[in-house]
Coordinates of C-alpha atoms and ligand atoms in Angstrom, one line a residue:
M22 CA 43.4 -70.2 -32.0
P23 CA 41.0 -70.1 -29.0
L24 CA 41.9 -70.4 -25.7
P25 CA 41.1 -73.9 -24.2
Q26 CA 38.0 -73.8 -22.7
S27 CA 39.4 -76.1 -19.4
V28 CA 43.6 -76.9 -18.5
K29 CA 44.1 -80.2 -16.3
I30 CA 46.6 -78.9 -13.4
V31 CA 49.1 -81.3 -12.7
E32 CA 50.2 -81.1 -9.7
V33 CA 53.9 -81.8 -9.4
G34 CA 55.8 -80.4 -5.6
P35 CA 55.7 -83.3 -4.1
R36 CA 57.6 -85.1 -6.6
D37 CA 59.4 -82.3 -8.3
G38 CA 59.3 -80.4 -5.2
L39 CA 60.8 -82.1 -2.9
Q40 CA 63.1 -83.8 -4.0
N41 CA 65.6 -81.7 -4.3
E42 CA 64.2 -79.7 -1.0
A43 CA 67.0 -79.6 2.1
L44 CA 65.6 -80.2 4.5
S45 CA 64.2 -83.6 4.5
V46 CA 60.4 -83.8 4.7
P47 CA 58.9 -87.0 7.2
V48 CA 56.0 -89.4 4.7
K49 CA 53.7 -87.5 7.2
V50 CA 53.4 -84.5 6.0
K51 CA 54.4 -85.7 2.1
V52 CA 50.7 -87.7 3.8
E53 CA 49.0 -84.3 4.6
L54 CA 50.2 -82.0 1.7
I55 CA 48.7 -84.7 -0.9
N56 CA 45.8 -84.6 0.7
K57 CA 45.5 -81.2 0.5
L58 CA 45.8 -81.1 -2.3
V59 CA 43.4 -83.6 -3.9
D60 CA 41.0 -81.9 -1.1
A61 CA 41.4 -78.7 -2.9
G62 CA 40.3 -80.2 -6.5
L63 CA 43.6 -81.3 -8.4
S64 CA 42.4 -84.5 -9.9
V65 CA 46.4 -85.3 -10.9
V66 CA 48.9 -85.1 -8.2
E67 CA 52.4 -87.0 -8.5
A68 CA 53.0 -88.9 -5.3
G69 CA 57.0 -89.5 -5.6
S70 CA 59.4 -91.1 -7.3
F71 CA 61.1 -94.4 -6.6
V72 CA 64.6 -93.7 -7.9
S73 CA 68.0 -94.5 -6.7
P74 CA 68.4 -93.3 -2.2
K75 CA 71.0 -92.7 -2.5
W76 CA 70.6 -90.5 -6.0
V77 CA 67.8 -89.0 -4.5
P78 CA 67.5 -89.1 -0.5
Q79 CA 64.4 -87.1 0.2
M80 CA 62.4 -89.9 -2.8
A81 CA 63.4 -93.2 -0.3
S82 CA 60.3 -92.7 1.1
S83 CA 57.7 -92.8 -1.8
G84 CA 57.1 -96.5 -1.0
E85 CA 55.1 -95.6 2.3
V86 CA 54.0 -92.5 1.4
Y87 CA 51.9 -93.5 -1.9
L88 CA 50.4 -96.2 1.2
A89 CA 49.5 -94.3 3.0
I90 CA 47.4 -91.5 0.1
Q91 CA 45.1 -94.7 -0.9
Q92 CA 44.2 -95.4 2.2
W93 CA 43.6 -91.9 2.8
A94 CA 41.8 -92.1 -0.5
I95 CA 39.7 -96.1 0.8
Q96 CA 39.1 -93.2 3.4
K97 CA 37.7 -90.3 2.2
R98 CA 36.1 -92.5 -0.4
I99 CA 37.4 -90.1 -2.7
I100 CA 39.1 -92.6 -4.9
Q101 CA 34.6 -93.4 -5.3
K102 CA 33.9 -89.9 -6.4
H103 CA 36.3 -88.5 -8.4
S104 CA 37.5 -92.0 -10.1
S105 CA 40.0 -89.8 -11.8
V106 CA 42.1 -89.1 -9.0
S107 CA 45.2 -90.4 -9.7
Y108 CA 48.7 -90.6 -8.4
P109 CA 51.6 -91.2 -11.1
M110 CA 55.6 -92.1 -9.7
L111 CA 57.9 -91.3 -11.3
V112 CA 60.4 -93.9 -12.9
P113 CA 64.1 -94.6 -14.1
N114 CA 63.4 -98.1 -14.6
M115 CA 62.7 -101.8 -14.4
K116 CA 63.2 -102.4 -9.7
G117 CA 61.5 -98.6 -9.7
L118 CA 58.9 -100.3 -11.7
E119 CA 59.0 -103.3 -9.7
L120 CA 58.3 -101.5 -5.9
A121 CA 55.7 -99.6 -7.8
L122 CA 53.4 -102.3 -8.3
E123 CA 54.2 -103.4 -4.9
V124 CA 52.8 -101.0 -2.8
G125 CA 49.7 -100.8 -6.1
V126 CA 50.9 -98.2 -8.1
T127 CA 48.2 -97.3 -11.3
E128 CA 49.9 -94.9 -13.2
I129 CA 53.8 -94.0 -13.5
A130 CA 55.8 -91.4 -15.5
I131 CA 58.8 -92.0 -17.0
F132 CA 61.9 -89.5 -18.4
V133 CA 63.7 -89.6 -21.0
A134 CA 66.1 -85.4 -21.5
A135 CA 66.7 -84.8 -24.9
T136 CA 70.6 -83.5 -24.2
E137 CA 73.2 -86.7 -23.6
A138 CA 74.7 -85.1 -20.4
F139 CA 71.6 -84.1 -18.8
S140 CA 71.2 -87.8 -19.9
Q141 CA 73.9 -89.6 -18.0
N142 CA 73.6 -87.1 -15.1
N143 CA 70.1 -88.0 -14.4
I144 CA 69.8 -91.4 -15.1
N145 CA 73.6 -92.4 -15.4
C146 CA 73.3 -93.5 -19.5
S147 CA 72.0 -92.4 -23.1
I148 CA 69.2 -91.6 -24.4
E149 CA 68.8 -94.2 -26.8
K150 CA 70.4 -96.6 -23.8
S151 CA 66.7 -95.2 -21.7
I152 CA 64.9 -95.6 -24.0
E153 CA 65.4 -99.6 -24.3
R154 CA 65.2 -100.0 -20.2
Y155 CA 61.8 -98.1 -21.5
Q156 CA 60.8 -100.2 -23.4
Q157 CA 61.3 -103.3 -21.5
V158 CA 59.0 -101.0 -18.3
V159 CA 56.3 -100.3 -20.6
Q160 CA 55.0 -103.4 -21.5
K161 CA 55.7 -105.4 -17.9
A162 CA 53.6 -101.8 -17.3
Q163 CA 50.9 -101.9 -19.3
A164 CA 50.7 -105.9 -18.6
E165 CA 50.0 -104.9 -15.7
N166 CA 47.3 -101.4 -16.1
V167 CA 49.1 -98.6 -15.3
K168 CA 48.9 -96.0 -17.3
I169 CA 52.2 -94.1 -18.2
R170 CA 53.0 -90.7 -18.7
G171 CA 56.6 -89.7 -20.6
Y172 CA 58.8 -86.2 -18.9
I173 CA 60.6 -84.9 -21.7
S174 CA 63.8 -82.6 -20.0
C175 CA 65.2 -80.1 -21.4
V176 CA 63.3 -79.5 -24.0
L177 CA 64.2 -75.5 -24.1
G178 CA 68.4 -75.9 -23.0
C179 CA 70.5 -77.8 -21.0
P180 CA 72.5 -77.0 -18.0
Y181 CA 75.5 -78.8 -19.8
E182 CA 75.7 -78.6 -23.7
G183 CA 73.1 -75.6 -23.9
K184 CA 70.7 -74.4 -27.0
V185 CA 68.9 -78.6 -27.8
S186 CA 66.8 -78.8 -31.0
N187 CA 62.5 -78.7 -31.0
D188 CA 63.5 -81.4 -34.4
V189 CA 65.3 -83.1 -31.5
V190 CA 62.7 -82.9 -29.2
A191 CA 59.9 -83.9 -31.3
N192 CA 60.8 -86.9 -32.3
I193 CA 61.8 -88.1 -28.5
A194 CA 58.0 -87.1 -28.2
L195 CA 56.5 -89.6 -30.8
R196 CA 59.0 -91.7 -29.5
L197 CA 57.0 -91.7 -26.2
Q198 CA 53.9 -92.0 -27.5
D199 CA 54.7 -95.1 -29.6
L200 CA 56.7 -96.1 -26.7
G201 CA 53.1 -95.8 -25.4
C202 CA 53.0 -92.6 -23.3
Y203 CA 48.8 -91.5 -23.1
E204 CA 51.4 -88.2 -22.4
I205 CA 53.7 -86.7 -22.1
S206 CA 55.5 -83.3 -20.4
L207 CA 58.0 -81.6 -21.9
G208 CA 60.3 -80.4 -19.3
D209 CA 61.7 -76.9 -19.4
T210 CA 64.2 -78.4 -16.6
I211 CA 66.1 -74.8 -16.2
G212 CA 63.8 -72.1 -17.0
V213 CA 64.9 -70.4 -19.6
G214 CA 63.2 -71.0 -22.0
T215 CA 60.6 -67.6 -23.3
P216 CA 57.0 -67.6 -24.7
T217 CA 58.7 -67.1 -28.7
N218 CA 61.0 -70.2 -28.3
A219 CA 58.4 -71.8 -25.4
L220 CA 56.2 -71.2 -28.0
E221 CA 58.2 -72.9 -31.9
M222 CA 59.0 -75.7 -29.8
I223 CA 55.9 -76.7 -28.8
E224 CA 54.3 -76.4 -32.4
T225 CA 57.9 -78.2 -33.8
V226 CA 56.1 -81.5 -31.4
A227 CA 52.6 -80.6 -32.3
R228 CA 53.2 -81.2 -35.8
K229 CA 54.5 -84.9 -34.8
V230 CA 52.0 -85.4 -31.2
E231 CA 48.3 -84.5 -31.0
I232 CA 48.1 -81.5 -29.1
E233 CA 45.8 -83.0 -27.0
Q234 CA 49.1 -85.4 -25.5
L235 CA 51.5 -83.0 -24.9
A236 CA 51.9 -81.4 -20.8
A237 CA 54.1 -78.6 -20.1
H238 CA 56.1 -77.5 -17.6
F239 CA 58.3 -75.0 -16.7
H240 CA 60.3 -74.5 -13.6
D241 CA 60.2 -70.5 -13.6
T242 CA 63.8 -69.9 -12.7
Y243 CA 64.2 -66.4 -14.3
G244 CA 59.6 -66.0 -14.5
Q245 CA 59.1 -67.0 -17.1
A246 CA 57.1 -69.9 -16.4
L247 CA 53.8 -67.6 -16.8
A248 CA 54.2 -65.7 -19.9
N249 CA 55.2 -69.4 -21.1
I250 CA 52.3 -71.4 -20.2
Y251 CA 50.0 -68.0 -21.7
A252 CA 52.4 -68.2 -25.5
V253 CA 51.5 -72.4 -25.4
L254 CA 48.0 -71.4 -24.3
Q255 CA 46.9 -69.8 -27.3
A256 CA 48.9 -73.2 -29.5
G257 CA 46.1 -75.2 -27.1
V258 CA 48.0 -76.6 -24.7
S259 CA 46.0 -77.4 -21.6
I260 CA 48.1 -79.6 -19.1
F261 CA 50.2 -77.6 -17.4
D262 CA 52.5 -78.7 -15.0
S263 CA 53.0 -76.8 -11.1
S264 CA 54.6 -76.7 -8.0
I265 CA 51.9 -75.8 -4.7
A266 CA 54.0 -73.1 -3.6
G267 CA 56.6 -73.3 -6.7
L268 CA 58.8 -76.0 -4.7
G269 CA 61.0 -77.6 -6.2
G270 CA 63.8 -77.7 -9.0
C271 CA 66.0 -80.8 -10.6
P272 CA 68.8 -82.2 -8.5
Y273 CA 71.1 -82.8 -11.4
A274 CA 70.5 -79.8 -12.8
K275 CA 71.9 -76.8 -10.9
G276 CA 70.5 -73.7 -10.5
A277 CA 66.6 -75.6 -10.2
S278 CA 64.6 -73.5 -8.9
G279 CA 60.9 -74.3 -8.6
N280 CA 58.2 -74.9 -11.5
V281 CA 55.9 -72.2 -11.9
A282 CA 53.1 -72.7 -8.5
T283 CA 49.8 -73.3 -8.6
E284 CA 48.9 -70.4 -6.6
D285 CA 49.9 -68.4 -9.2
L286 CA 48.9 -70.9 -12.5
L287 CA 45.5 -70.9 -11.0
Y288 CA 45.0 -67.2 -10.3
M289 CA 45.8 -66.6 -14.1
L290 CA 43.9 -69.1 -15.4
N291 CA 40.8 -68.8 -13.4
G292 CA 40.8 -64.5 -13.8
M293 CA 41.0 -66.1 -18.1
N294 CA 37.7 -67.7 -16.7
I295 CA 39.7 -70.3 -18.3
E296 CA 38.2 -73.5 -15.9
T297 CA 39.8 -75.9 -13.4
N298 CA 37.9 -77.1 -10.8
V299 CA 40.1 -76.5 -8.2
D300 CA 39.7 -74.3 -5.6
M301 CA 41.2 -72.0 -4.3
E302 CA 41.1 -71.1 -1.3
K303 CA 41.9 -74.6 -0.1
L304 CA 44.7 -74.8 -2.0
L305 CA 46.4 -72.1 -0.5
I306 CA 45.5 -73.6 2.8
A307 CA 47.3 -76.4 1.0
G308 CA 50.0 -73.3 -0.2
D309 CA 51.0 -72.9 3.8
Y310 CA 50.9 -75.5 5.3
I311 CA 54.3 -76.9 3.8
N312 CA 55.6 -73.3 3.3
Q313 CA 55.0 -73.2 7.2
F314 CA 56.9 -76.1 8.2
L315 CA 59.1 -75.9 5.9
S316 CA 59.6 -72.6 7.4
R317 CA 59.5 -75.0 11.0
Q318 CA 61.4 -76.8 10.2
S319 CA 64.4 -74.3 9.0
T320 CA 63.9 -72.2 11.8
S321 CA 64.8 -75.1 14.0
K322 CA 67.9 -76.2 12.4
V323 CA 69.2 -72.6 12.2
A324 CA 68.5 -72.9 16.4
L325 CA 70.4 -76.1 16.7
A326 CA 73.4 -74.9 14.5
V327 CA 73.2 -71.4 17.2
E328 CA 73.2 -73.3 20.0
N329 CA 75.6 -76.0 19.3
R330 CA 78.0 -72.6 17.8
T331 CA 77.1 -71.5 21.8
T332 CA 77.9 -75.1 22.9
D333 CA 81.6 -75.1 21.0
D334 CA 82.4 -71.6 21.7
Q335 CA 82.4 -72.1 26.1
G336 CA 84.2 -75.7 25.0
Ligands
LIG26 P1 73.1 -95.8 -10.9 O1 73.5 -96.4 -10.2 O2 72.9 -95.9 -12.7 O3 71.5 -97.9 -10.7 O4 71.1 -95.6 -11.0 P2 72.6 -99.1 -11.1 O5 70.4 -100.0 -12.0 O6 73.7 -99.7 -11.0 O7 72.0 -99.6 -9.6 C1 72.8 -98.7 -8.9 C2 72.6 -99.6 -6.5 O8 70.9 -98.4 -6.6 C3 72.0 -100.8 -6.9 O9 71.5 -101.2 -5.1 C4 70.4 -100.5 -7.2 O10 69.8 -101.9 -6.0 C5 69.9 -99.7 -6.7 P3 73.7 -101.2 -3.9 O11 73.5 -102.5 -4.9 O12 74.3 -100.6 -4.9 O13 72.6 -101.3 -3.0 N1 68.5 -98.7 -8.0 C6 67.5 -98.2 -7.5 N2 66.9 -98.2 -5.4 C7 65.5 -98.8 -5.6 N3 65.3 -97.9 -7.0 C8 65.1 -97.8 -8.0 C9 66.6 -98.0 -8.1 N4 67.1 -98.2 -9.1 C10 68.7 -98.9 -8.9 N5 64.6 -97.8 -8.7 C11 69.6 -95.3 -11.2 C12 70.2 -95.5 -11.9 C13 67.9 -94.3 -12.7 C14 69.0 -95.9 -10.5 C15 69.4 -92.8 -11.1 O14 71.0 -93.1 -11.7 C16 68.4 -92.9 -10.1 O15 68.3 -92.8 -9.2 N6 68.6 -91.2 -11.0 C17 67.1 -91.2 -10.7 C18 67.4 -88.9 -10.9 C19 66.4 -88.3 -10.1 O16 66.1 -89.1 -9.8 N7 66.0 -87.1 -10.8 C20 65.6 -86.7 -10.9 C21 64.0 -86.3 -11.5 S1 63.8 -86.1 -12.9 C22 63.4 -84.2 -12.8 O17 63.2 -84.1 -11.7 C23 62.4 -83.7 -14.0 C24 61.9 -84.4 -14.4 O18 61.0 -83.1 -13.1 C25 60.6 -82.8 -15.5 C26 62.5 -81.4 -16.0 O19 61.3 -80.8 -15.6 O20 62.7 -81.9 -16.8 C27 60.8 -85.1 -14.8
LIG27 MG1 60.6 -81.1 -13.3

């Protein structure tokens, strides 16, 4: 199959990246980061999640973040200029959807696991129960004209159960499609996939769901993400999730590192003459911005710890 001529990059750093940061990131910094990413030409930026703040405190400010980026987009007339800019927000249940609707969210992402153990650890219920819950979520979202993206986690391996069957992933993908998801992102949550099994998994899922509806979401724990992307590009996948500066991981998948870095993905696609409409220079500015913020925070945390120790020693 010929390689796609263009690729849609779904930037997930402000959610998948920052949800796992040990340091707290203020609303102002999140908003500035998201605005810089849109400025770089990214047309989909996952901006946060409406999950329990007890489970993922880093995402507690997502409503405020969403309101601020909408304001910026209107001021800059981004929405009018690029009507396709979308800011999906992750939602695990009806409460999450209601919080999202309160601030005017127009696209949500729902997430299901491919294994029971990951589902229990991540959202405290079985796979079946989560799909049942989402039926109501989707019904209400559709009634409010909200678009729905779907994720499947652990498609190439689970931190608790190990190997995952491609047929199980394909069946869940079909159920998400039947539920009303316009796009299904296949998540290698712990980054254990390699090109051969990534390709086999995609080919199995593509027998049930059109390849145009499938996105690949590779975490880069073992440095395999770009190789996996190259493999599945050849099967016709043309939607890839990535995270600015390679930030992130999943708080419920021990050892999982960030997604493939958006900068690395863009470098590869540019080199292959595959169109993305993303400007590398502006993207690097966004990456530099968040890296500098995180390194300043961690330096001042270390300085504070040293100061406290010195005071304790003197006391
Ligand atoms: P639970 O404890 O079973 O929920 O958690 P509950 O319904 O019993 O409610 C407990 C409390 O949470 C209540 O508050 C609820 O109001 C509140 P209390 O009465 O104790 O004060 N609550 C909420 N608050 C805010 N927003 C909500 C919400 N729902 C309940 N939506 C729950 C179940 C699903 C809420 C919890 O397990 C949760 O939030 N999990 C989210 C975990 C998460 O965000 N994981 C990371 C994202 S997934 C990921 O990264 C993978 C992905 O990137 C793809 C890949 O890489 O594979 C997408
Ligand atoms: Mg992820």
